[in-house]
C-alpha positions as a Python dict, from the first residue, in 0.01 Angstrom:
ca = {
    (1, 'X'): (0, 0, 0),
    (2, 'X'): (-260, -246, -39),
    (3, 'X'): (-267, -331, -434),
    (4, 'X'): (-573, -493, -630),
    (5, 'X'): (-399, -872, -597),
    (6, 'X'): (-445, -855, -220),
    (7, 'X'): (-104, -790, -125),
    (8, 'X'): (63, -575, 146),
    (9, 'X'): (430, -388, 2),
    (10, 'X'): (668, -353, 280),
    (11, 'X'): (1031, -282, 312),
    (12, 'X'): (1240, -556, 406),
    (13, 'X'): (1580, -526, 496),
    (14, 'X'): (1829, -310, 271),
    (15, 'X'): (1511, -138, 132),
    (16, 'X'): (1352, -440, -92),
    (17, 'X'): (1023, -420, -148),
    (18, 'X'): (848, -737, -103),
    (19, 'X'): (460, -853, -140),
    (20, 'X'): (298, -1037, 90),
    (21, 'X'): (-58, -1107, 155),
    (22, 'X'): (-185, -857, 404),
    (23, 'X'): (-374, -1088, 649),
    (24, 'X'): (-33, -1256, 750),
    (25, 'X'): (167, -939, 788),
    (26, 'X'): (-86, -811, 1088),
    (27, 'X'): (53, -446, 1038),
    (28, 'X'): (37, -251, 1365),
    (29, 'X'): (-89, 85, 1409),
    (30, 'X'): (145, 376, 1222),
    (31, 'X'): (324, 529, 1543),
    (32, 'X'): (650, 698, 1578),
    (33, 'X'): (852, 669, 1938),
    (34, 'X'): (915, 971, 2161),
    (35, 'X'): (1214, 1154, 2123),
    (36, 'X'): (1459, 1094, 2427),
    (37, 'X'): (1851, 1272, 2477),
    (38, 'X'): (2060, 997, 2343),
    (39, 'X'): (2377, 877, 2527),
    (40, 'X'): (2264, 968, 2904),
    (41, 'X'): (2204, 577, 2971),
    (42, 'X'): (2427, 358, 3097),
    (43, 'X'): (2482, 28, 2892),
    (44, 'X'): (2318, -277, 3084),
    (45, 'X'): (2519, -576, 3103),
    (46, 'X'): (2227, -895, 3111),
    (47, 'X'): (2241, -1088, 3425),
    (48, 'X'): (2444, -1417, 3417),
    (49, 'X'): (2233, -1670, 3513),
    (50, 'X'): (2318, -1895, 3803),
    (51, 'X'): (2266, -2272, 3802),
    (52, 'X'): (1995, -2440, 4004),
    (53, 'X'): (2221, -2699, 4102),
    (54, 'X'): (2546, -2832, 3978),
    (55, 'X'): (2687, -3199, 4048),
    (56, 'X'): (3020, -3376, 3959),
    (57, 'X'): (2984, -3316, 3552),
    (58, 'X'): (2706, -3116, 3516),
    (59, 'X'): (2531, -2713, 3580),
    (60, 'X'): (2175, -2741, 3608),
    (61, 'X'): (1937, -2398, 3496),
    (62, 'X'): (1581, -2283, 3445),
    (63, 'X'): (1448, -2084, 3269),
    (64, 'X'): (1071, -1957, 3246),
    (65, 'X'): (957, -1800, 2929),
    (66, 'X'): (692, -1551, 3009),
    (67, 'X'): (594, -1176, 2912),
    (68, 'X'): (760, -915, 3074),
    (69, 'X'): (828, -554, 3095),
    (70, 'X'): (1133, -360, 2981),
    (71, 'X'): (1216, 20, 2972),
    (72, 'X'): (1336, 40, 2629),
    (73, 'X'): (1272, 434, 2683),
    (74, 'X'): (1360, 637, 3004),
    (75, 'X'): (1047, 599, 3220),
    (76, 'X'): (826, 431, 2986),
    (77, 'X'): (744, 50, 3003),
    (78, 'X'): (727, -193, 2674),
    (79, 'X'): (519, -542, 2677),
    (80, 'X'): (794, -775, 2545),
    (81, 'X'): (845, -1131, 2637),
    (82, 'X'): (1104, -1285, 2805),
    (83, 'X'): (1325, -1559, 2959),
    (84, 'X'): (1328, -1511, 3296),
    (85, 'X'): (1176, -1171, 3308),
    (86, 'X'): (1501, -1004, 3141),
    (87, 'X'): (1533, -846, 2844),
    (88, 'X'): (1718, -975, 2647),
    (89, 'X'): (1772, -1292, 2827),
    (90, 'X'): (1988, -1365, 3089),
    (91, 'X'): (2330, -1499, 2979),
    (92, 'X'): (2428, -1856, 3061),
    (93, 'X'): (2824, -1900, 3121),
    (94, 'X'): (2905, -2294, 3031),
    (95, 'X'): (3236, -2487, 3117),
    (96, 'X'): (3458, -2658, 2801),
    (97, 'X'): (3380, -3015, 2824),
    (98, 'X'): (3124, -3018, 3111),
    (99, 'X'): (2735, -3051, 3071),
    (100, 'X'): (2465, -2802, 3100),
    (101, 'X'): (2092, -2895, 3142),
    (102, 'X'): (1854, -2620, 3096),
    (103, 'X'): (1538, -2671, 3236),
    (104, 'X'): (1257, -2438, 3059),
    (105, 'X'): (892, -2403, 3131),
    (106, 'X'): (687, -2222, 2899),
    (107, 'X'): (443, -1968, 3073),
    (108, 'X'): (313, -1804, 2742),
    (109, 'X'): (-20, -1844, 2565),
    (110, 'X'): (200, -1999, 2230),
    (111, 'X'): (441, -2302, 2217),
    (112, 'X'): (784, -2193, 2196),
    (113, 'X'): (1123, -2412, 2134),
    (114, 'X'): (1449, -2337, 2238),
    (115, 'X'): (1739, -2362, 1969),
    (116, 'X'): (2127, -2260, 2110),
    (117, 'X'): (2264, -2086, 1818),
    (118, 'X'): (2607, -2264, 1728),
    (119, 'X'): (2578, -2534, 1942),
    (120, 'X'): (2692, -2884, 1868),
    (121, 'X'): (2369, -3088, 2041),
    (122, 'X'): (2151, -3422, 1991),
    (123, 'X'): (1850, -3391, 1809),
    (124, 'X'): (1618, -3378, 2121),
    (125, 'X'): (1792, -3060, 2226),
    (126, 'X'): (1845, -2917, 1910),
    (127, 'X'): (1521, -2668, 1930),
    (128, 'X'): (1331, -2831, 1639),
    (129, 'X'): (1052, -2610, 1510),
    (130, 'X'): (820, -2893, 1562),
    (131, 'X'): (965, -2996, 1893),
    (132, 'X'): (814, -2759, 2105),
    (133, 'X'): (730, -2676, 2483),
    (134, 'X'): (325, -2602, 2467),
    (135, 'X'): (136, -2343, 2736),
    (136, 'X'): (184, -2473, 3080),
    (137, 'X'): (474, -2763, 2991),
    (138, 'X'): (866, -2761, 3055),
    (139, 'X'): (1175, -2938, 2844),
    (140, 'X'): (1449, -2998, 2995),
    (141, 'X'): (1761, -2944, 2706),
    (142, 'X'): (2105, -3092, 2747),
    (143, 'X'): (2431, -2908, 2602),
    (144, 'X'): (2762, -3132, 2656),
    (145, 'X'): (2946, -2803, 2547),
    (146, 'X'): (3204, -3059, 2396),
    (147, 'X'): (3355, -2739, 2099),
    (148, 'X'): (3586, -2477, 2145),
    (149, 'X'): (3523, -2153, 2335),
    (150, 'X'): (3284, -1979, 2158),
    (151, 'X'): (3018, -1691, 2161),
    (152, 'X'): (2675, -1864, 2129),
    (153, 'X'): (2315, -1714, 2184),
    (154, 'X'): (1977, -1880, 2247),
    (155, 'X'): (1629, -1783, 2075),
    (156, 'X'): (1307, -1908, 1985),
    (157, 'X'): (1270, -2172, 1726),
    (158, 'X'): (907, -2237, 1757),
    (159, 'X'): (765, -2331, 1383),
    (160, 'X'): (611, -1959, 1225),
    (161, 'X'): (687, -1788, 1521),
    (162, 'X'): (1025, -1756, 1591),
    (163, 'X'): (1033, -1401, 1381),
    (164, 'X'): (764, -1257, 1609),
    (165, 'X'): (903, -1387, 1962),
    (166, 'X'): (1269, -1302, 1908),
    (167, 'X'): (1147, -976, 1758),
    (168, 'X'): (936, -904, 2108),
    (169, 'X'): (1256, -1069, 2304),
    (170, 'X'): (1326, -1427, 2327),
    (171, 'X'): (1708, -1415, 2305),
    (172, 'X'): (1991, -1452, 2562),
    (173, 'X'): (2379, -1517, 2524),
    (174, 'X'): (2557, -1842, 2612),
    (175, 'X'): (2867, -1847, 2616),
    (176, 'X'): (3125, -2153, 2645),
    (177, 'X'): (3457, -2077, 2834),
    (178, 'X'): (3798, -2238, 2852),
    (179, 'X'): (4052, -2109, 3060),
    (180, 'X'): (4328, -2242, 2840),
    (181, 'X'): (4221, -2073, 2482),
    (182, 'X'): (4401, -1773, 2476),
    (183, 'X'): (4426, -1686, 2867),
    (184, 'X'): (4535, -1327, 2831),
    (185, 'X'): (4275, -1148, 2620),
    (186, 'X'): (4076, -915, 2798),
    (187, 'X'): (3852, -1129, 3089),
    (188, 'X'): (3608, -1007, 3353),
    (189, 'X'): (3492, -651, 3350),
    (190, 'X'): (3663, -575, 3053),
    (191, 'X'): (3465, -851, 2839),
    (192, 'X'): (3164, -672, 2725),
    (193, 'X'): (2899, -824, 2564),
    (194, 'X'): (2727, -602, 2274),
    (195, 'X'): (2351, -739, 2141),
    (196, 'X'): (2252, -526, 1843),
    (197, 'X'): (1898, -553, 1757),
    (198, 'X'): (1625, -288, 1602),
    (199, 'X'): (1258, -244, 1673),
    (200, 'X'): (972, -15, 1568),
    (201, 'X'): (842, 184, 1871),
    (202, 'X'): (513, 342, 1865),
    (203, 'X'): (425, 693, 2043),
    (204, 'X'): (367, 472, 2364),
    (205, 'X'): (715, 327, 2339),
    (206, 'X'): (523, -30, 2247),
    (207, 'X'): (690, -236, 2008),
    (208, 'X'): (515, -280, 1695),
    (209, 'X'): (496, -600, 1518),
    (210, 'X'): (467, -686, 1128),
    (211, 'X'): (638, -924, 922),
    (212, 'X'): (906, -779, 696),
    (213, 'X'): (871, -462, 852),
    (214, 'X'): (1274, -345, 867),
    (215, 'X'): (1228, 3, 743),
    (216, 'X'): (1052, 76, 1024),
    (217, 'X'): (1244, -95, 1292),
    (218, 'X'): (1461, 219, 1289),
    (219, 'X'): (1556, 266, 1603),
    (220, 'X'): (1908, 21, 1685),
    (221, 'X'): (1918, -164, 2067),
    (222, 'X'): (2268, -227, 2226),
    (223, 'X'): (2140, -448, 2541),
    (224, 'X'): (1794, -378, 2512),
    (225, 'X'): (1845, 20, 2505),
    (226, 'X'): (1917, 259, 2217),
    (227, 'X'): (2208, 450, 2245),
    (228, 'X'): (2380, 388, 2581),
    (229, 'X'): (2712, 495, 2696),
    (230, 'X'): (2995, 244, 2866),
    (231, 'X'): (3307, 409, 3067),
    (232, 'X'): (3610, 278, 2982),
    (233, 'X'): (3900, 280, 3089),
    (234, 'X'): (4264, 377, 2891),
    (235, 'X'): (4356, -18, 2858),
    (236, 'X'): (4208, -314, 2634),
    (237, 'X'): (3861, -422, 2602),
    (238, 'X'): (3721, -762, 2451),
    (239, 'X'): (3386, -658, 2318),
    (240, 'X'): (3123, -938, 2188),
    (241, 'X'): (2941, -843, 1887),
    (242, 'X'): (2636, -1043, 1881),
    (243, 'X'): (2363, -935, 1576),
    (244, 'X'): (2027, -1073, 1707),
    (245, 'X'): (1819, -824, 1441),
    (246, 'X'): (1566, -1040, 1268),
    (247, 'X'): (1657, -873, 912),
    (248, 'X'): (1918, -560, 1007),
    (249, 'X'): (2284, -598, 881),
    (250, 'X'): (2576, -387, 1020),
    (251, 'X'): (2883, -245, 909),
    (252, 'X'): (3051, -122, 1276),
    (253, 'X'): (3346, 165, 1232),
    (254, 'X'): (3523, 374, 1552),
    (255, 'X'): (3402, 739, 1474),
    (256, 'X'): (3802, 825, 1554),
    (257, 'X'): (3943, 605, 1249),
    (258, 'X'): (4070, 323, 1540),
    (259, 'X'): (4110, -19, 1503),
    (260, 'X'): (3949, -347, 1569),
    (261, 'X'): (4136, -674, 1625),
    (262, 'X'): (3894, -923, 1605),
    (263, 'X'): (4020, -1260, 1738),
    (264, 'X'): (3698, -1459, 1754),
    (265, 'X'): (3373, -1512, 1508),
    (266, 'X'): (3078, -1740, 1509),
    (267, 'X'): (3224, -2031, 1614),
    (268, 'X'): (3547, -1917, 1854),
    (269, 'X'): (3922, -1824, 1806),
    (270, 'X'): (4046, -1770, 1532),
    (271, 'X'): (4407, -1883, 1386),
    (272, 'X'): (4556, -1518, 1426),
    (273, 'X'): (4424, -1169, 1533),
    (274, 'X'): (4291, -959, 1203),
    (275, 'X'): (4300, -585, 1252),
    (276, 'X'): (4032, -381, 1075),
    (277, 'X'): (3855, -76, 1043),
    (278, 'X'): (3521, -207, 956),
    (279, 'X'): (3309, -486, 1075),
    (280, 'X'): (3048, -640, 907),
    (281, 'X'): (2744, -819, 1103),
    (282, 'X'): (2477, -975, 946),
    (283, 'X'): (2153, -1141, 1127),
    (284, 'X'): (2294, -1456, 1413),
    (285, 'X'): (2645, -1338, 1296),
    (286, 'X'): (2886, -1330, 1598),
    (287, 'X'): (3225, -1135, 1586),
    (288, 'X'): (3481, -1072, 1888),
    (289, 'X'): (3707, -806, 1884),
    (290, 'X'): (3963, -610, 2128),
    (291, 'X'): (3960, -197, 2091),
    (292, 'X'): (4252, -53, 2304),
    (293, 'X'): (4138, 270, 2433),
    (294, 'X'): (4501, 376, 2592),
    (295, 'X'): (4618, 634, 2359),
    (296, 'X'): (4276, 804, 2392),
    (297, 'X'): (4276, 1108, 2615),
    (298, 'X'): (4040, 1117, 2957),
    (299, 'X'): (3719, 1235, 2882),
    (300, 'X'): (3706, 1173, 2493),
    (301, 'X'): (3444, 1059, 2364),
    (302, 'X'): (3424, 774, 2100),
    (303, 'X'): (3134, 659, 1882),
    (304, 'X'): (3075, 335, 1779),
    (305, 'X'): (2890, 395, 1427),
    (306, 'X'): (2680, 175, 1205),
    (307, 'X'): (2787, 229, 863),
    (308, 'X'): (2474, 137, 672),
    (309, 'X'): (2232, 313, 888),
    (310, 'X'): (2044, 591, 735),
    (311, 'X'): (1933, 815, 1089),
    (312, 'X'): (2103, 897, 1384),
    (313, 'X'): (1869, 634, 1619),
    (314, 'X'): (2036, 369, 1385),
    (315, 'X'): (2390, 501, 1257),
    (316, 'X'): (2516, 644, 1603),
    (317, 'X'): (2466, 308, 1754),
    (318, 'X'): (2639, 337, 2118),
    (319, 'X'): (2938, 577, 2251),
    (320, 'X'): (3258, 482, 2473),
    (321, 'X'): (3334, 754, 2757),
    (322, 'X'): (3739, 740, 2799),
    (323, 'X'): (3768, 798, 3187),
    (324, 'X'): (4078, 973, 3305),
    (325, 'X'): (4397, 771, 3438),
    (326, 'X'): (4496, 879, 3775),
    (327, 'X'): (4790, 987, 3585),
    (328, 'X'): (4669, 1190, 3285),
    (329, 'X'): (5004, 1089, 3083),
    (330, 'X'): (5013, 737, 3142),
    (331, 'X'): (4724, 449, 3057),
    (332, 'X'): (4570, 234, 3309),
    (333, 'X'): (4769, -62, 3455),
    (334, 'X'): (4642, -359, 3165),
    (335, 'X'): (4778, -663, 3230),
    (336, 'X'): (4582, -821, 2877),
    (337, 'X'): (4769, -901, 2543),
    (338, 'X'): (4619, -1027, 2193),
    (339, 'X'): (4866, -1284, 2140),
    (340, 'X'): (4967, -1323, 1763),
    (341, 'X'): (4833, -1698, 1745),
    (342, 'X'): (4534, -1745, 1902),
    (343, 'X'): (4423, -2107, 1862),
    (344, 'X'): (4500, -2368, 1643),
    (345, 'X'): (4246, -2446, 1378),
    (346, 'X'): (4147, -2854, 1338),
    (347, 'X'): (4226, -2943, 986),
    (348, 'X'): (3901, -3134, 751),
    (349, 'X'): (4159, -3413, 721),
    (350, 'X'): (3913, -3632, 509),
    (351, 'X'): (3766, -3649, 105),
    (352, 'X'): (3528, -3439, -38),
    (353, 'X'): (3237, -3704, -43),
    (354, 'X'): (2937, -3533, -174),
    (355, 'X'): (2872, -3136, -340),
    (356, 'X'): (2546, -3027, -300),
    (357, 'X'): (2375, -2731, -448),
    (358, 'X'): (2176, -2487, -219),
    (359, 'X'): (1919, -2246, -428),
    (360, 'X'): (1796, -1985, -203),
    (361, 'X'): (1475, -1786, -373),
    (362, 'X'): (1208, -1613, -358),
    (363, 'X'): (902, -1775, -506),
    (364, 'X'): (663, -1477, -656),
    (365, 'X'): (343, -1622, -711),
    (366, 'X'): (287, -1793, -403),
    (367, 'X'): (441, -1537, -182),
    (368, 'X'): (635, -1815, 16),
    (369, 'X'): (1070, -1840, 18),
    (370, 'X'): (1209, -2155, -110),
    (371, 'X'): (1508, -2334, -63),
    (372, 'X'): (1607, -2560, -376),
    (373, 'X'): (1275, -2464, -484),
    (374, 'X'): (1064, -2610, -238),
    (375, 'X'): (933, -2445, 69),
    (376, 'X'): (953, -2597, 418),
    (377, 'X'): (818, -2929, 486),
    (378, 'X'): (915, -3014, 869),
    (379, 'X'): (810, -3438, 743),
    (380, 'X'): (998, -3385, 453),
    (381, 'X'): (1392, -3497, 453),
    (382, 'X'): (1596, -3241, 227),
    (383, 'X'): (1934, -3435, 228),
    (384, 'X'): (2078, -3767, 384),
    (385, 'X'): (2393, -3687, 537),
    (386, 'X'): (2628, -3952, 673),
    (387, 'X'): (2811, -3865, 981),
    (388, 'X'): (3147, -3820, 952),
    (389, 'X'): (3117, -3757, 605),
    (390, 'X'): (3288, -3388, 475),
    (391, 'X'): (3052, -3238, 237),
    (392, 'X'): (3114, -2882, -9),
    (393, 'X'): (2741, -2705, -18),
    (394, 'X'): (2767, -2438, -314),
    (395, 'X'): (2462, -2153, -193),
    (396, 'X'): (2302, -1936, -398),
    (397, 'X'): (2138, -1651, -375),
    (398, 'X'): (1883, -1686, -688),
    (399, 'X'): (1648, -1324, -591),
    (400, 'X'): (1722, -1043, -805),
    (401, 'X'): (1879, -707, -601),
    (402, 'X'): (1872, -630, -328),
    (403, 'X'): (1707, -943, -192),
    (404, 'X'): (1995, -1090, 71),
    (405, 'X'): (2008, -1372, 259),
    (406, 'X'): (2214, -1595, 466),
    (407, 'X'): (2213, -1969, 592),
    (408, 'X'): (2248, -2153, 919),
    (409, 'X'): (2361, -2530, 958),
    (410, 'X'): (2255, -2636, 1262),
    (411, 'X'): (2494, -2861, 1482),
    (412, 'X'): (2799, -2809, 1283),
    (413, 'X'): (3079, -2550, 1234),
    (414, 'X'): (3227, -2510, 890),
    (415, 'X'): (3465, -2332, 654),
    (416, 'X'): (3357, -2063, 382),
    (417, 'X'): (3572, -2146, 68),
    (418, 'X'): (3474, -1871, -132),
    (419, 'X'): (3236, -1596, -267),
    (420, 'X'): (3184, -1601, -675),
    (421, 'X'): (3453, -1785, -674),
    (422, 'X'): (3692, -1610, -514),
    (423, 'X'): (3849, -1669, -130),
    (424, 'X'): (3722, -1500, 162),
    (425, 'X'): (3875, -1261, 432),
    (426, 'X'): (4055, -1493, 677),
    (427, 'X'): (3771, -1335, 923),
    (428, 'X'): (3530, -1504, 752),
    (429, 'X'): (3632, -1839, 643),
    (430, 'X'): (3614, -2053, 962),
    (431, 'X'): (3459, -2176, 1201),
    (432, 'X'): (3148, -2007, 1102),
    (433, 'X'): (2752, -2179, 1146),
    (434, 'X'): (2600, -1868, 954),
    (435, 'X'): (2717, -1711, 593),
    (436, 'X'): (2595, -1391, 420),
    (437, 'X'): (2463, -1461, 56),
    (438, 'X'): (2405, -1155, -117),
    (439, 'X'): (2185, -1130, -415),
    (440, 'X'): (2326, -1310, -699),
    (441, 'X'): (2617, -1454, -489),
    (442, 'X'): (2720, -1772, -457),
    (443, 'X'): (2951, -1918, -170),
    (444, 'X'): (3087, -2267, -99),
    (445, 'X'): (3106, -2408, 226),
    (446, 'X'): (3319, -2736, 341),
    (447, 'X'): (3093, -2870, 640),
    (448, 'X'): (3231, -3195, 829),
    (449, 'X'): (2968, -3347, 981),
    (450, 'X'): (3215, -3450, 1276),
    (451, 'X'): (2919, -3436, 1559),
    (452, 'X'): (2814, -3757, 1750),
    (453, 'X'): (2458, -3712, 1685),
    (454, 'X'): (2193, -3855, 1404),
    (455, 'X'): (1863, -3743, 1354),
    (456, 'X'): (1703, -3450, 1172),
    (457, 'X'): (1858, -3095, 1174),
    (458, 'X'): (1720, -2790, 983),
    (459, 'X'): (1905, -2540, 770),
    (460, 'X'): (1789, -2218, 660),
    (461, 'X'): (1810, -1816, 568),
    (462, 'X'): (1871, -1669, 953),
    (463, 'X'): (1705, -1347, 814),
    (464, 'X'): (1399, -1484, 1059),
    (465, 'X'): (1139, -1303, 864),
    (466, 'X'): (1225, -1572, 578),
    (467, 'X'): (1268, -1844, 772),
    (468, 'X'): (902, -1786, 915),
    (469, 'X'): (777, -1787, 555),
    (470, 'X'): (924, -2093, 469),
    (471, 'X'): (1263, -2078, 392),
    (472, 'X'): (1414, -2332, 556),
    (473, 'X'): (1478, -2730, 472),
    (474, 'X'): (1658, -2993, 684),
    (475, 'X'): (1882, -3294, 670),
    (476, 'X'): (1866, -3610, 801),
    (477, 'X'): (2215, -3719, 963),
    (478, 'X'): (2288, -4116, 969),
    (479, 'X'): (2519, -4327, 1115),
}
């Protein structure tokens, strides 16, 4: 409803209300999306991308960002925009220790800038949202991949628009592999990557585009498609949780009571395997996890269910298809383990140098998010870090319920201390980039800033509708 200040009310994600002026929310046309049979599509598994060229220490890619066309729906086509023409993006497969350069030439009508989510890069290659590739130009970005095994993704960055072009597609998967981090979890075709995001679909089957819109982007994506199906087998699967939603958050159950060991979260293996019944994902969040499907009988069926979601397009997210054993008594041959360590976490190893306080708010009268109480400034430097340094950041979520939020460091990994006090879930402490603040929280991190780069690196709520509207700050890292 428009009100007599000027402003637009929309739900946001978890059902806030928030006002914002209505000539920057550019509200598309009311429109509700055709009803399809769920589960009759197959899950679609995004393309790995294959290099260029690759010499003695390094993989060479492109990748062209352009608009494209995806059947979201059975037989009907959606204007989205893509990398590559695939939506979501193809997914790049990188090597422990060797390079990757990604060269990527912008074919749309607006700048874009590519940031890899998690990844440990210089500053020129870091996806600033000033540093951007304009119509008609390319970039070429360099990832040494020099961190541990770890499920990344690549999106837009591009200053005010990053909320609108990952929203209409500009996300892909990288992933960084290491043959010698935990060799016998579940590899190949049993590694299944999962990218939950949700849209608003008109009666066309067009997406539909406004800022803070999350109440009705109802309709949950698993790979670019609501609810698919993927045949399994009765033997382990590693499955790849990857929460690309600009503002959703997920709680993921099994709709027969099974478990989930998750081994891996935002930034790799963890110490030990965690089993659990319940997995939370919030926005850029990344979780692994292994369901063993060899007690299930041949031709069950099992959902995978979103806790929080309040309609069957967005609770009854995907379902798994048990396909009969040649032997109807005995599993299939699995030759895959969850060992019971996994990795080896690096210790800090160094004094707490510097605490720094982290405000996260909304401000009311401007209409504009804040961190510390100052919106974004791209020429303004936040904090001076020194590298090397270890640092404790206490965050805070200042809005009143249910306003949430979350943060993203970029180019580091760190440890979550606690939450109001009080120590997290060994699933959640480490090595995370991204940490869910909810309203009236407040968590401390311990970040080492152990990366051989300087320069200026952002930080900022990964709830990409805020981050648009100015919540976000950055830090200038010196030698």
């Amino acid at each position: 409803m428009l009100n007599r200040r000027g402003t637009l009310k929309l739900g946001a994600a978890g059902g806030v209300a928030l006002a914002l002026p209505a000539e920057r929310l550019m509200a598309a046309v009311v429109g509700s999306p055709p009803q399809t049979k769920p589960f009759t599509r197959e899950l679609p598994i995004p393309p790995v991308l294959s290099p260029v060229y690759s010499d003695r220490s390094t993989d060479y890619y492109e990748l062209s960002v352009k608009p494209g066309v995806a059947e979201i729906l059975p037989g009907m086509p959606t204007e989205v925009i893509t990398y590559n023409g695939s939506f979501p993006g193809p997914t790049i497969k990188a090597k422990r220790g060797r390079s990757v350069k990604v060269a990527v030439t912008n074919r749309l009508q607006t700048p874009s800038a590519v940031h890899l989510h998690g990844g440990i890069v210089p500053q020129d290659s870091d996806g600033h949202p000033l540093d951007v590739i304009q119509p008609g130009h390319s970039r070429i970005y360099h990832y040494p991949n020099d961190q541990r095994a770890s499920t990344l993704w690549y999106h837009d960055h591009a200053h005010h628009l990053e909320a609108e072009q990952i929203y209409k597609g500009l996300c892909g998967l990288y992933l960084i592999e290491d043959k010698q981090a935990a060799p016998m979890l579940p590899r190949g075709q049993f590694d299944i990557p999962l990218m939950f995001r949700d849209v608003a679909l008109d009666d066309h089957g067009q997406l539909l585009w406004a800022m803070f819109d999350a109440q009705r982007r109802s309709t949950v994506l698993v790979n670019g498609v609501p609810q698919p199906v993927l045949r399994v087998r009765r033997r382990k699967y590693r499955l790849r949780l990857v929460n690309t939603s600009n503002e959703r958050m997920f709680s993921f159950r099994l709709s027969n009571g099974g478990e989930f060991v998750q081994v891996a979260t935002d930034g790799g293996l963890l110490a030990r395997p965690i089993r659990r019944t319940e997995i939370s994902l919030w926005p850029a969040e990344r979780v692994e996890v292994v369901v063993d499907f060899a007690k299930a009988q041949g031709g069950s069926e099992i959902m995978l269910l979103n806790a929080q979601g309040t309609a069957p397009e967005n609770t009854e997210i995907m379902r798994f298809e048990v396909i009969d054993s040649i032997r109807k008594d005995m599993p299939d041959s699995d030759d895959s383990s969850v060992p019971q360590q996994l990795s080896i976490l690096p210790a800090i190893g160094a004094p707490v140098m510097m605490t720094r306080k982290v405000v996260l708010s909304f401000d009311f009268k401007n209409l504009v998010f804040l961190i510390n109480g100052k919106a974004y400034d791209p020429y303004r430097t936040d904090f001076t870090v020194k590298r090397g340094s270890t640092e404790i950041w206490e965050v805070t979520n200042a809005d009143p319920d249910p306003i949430p939020h979350s943060l993203h460091v970029h180019v580091v990994q760190f440890r979550v201390l606690d939450r109001n006090g009080r120590s997290v879930e060994p699933w959640e402490a480490y090595p995370k980039d991204t940490v869910s603040i909810a309203s009236g929280e407040t968590v401390r991190l311990l970040i080492k800033f152990d990366a051989p780069y300087t320069g200026v690196f952002p930080f900022h709520c990964h709830f990409v509708d805020h981050s648009s509207v100015a919540m976000m700050a950055q830090m200038k890292i010196v030698a």
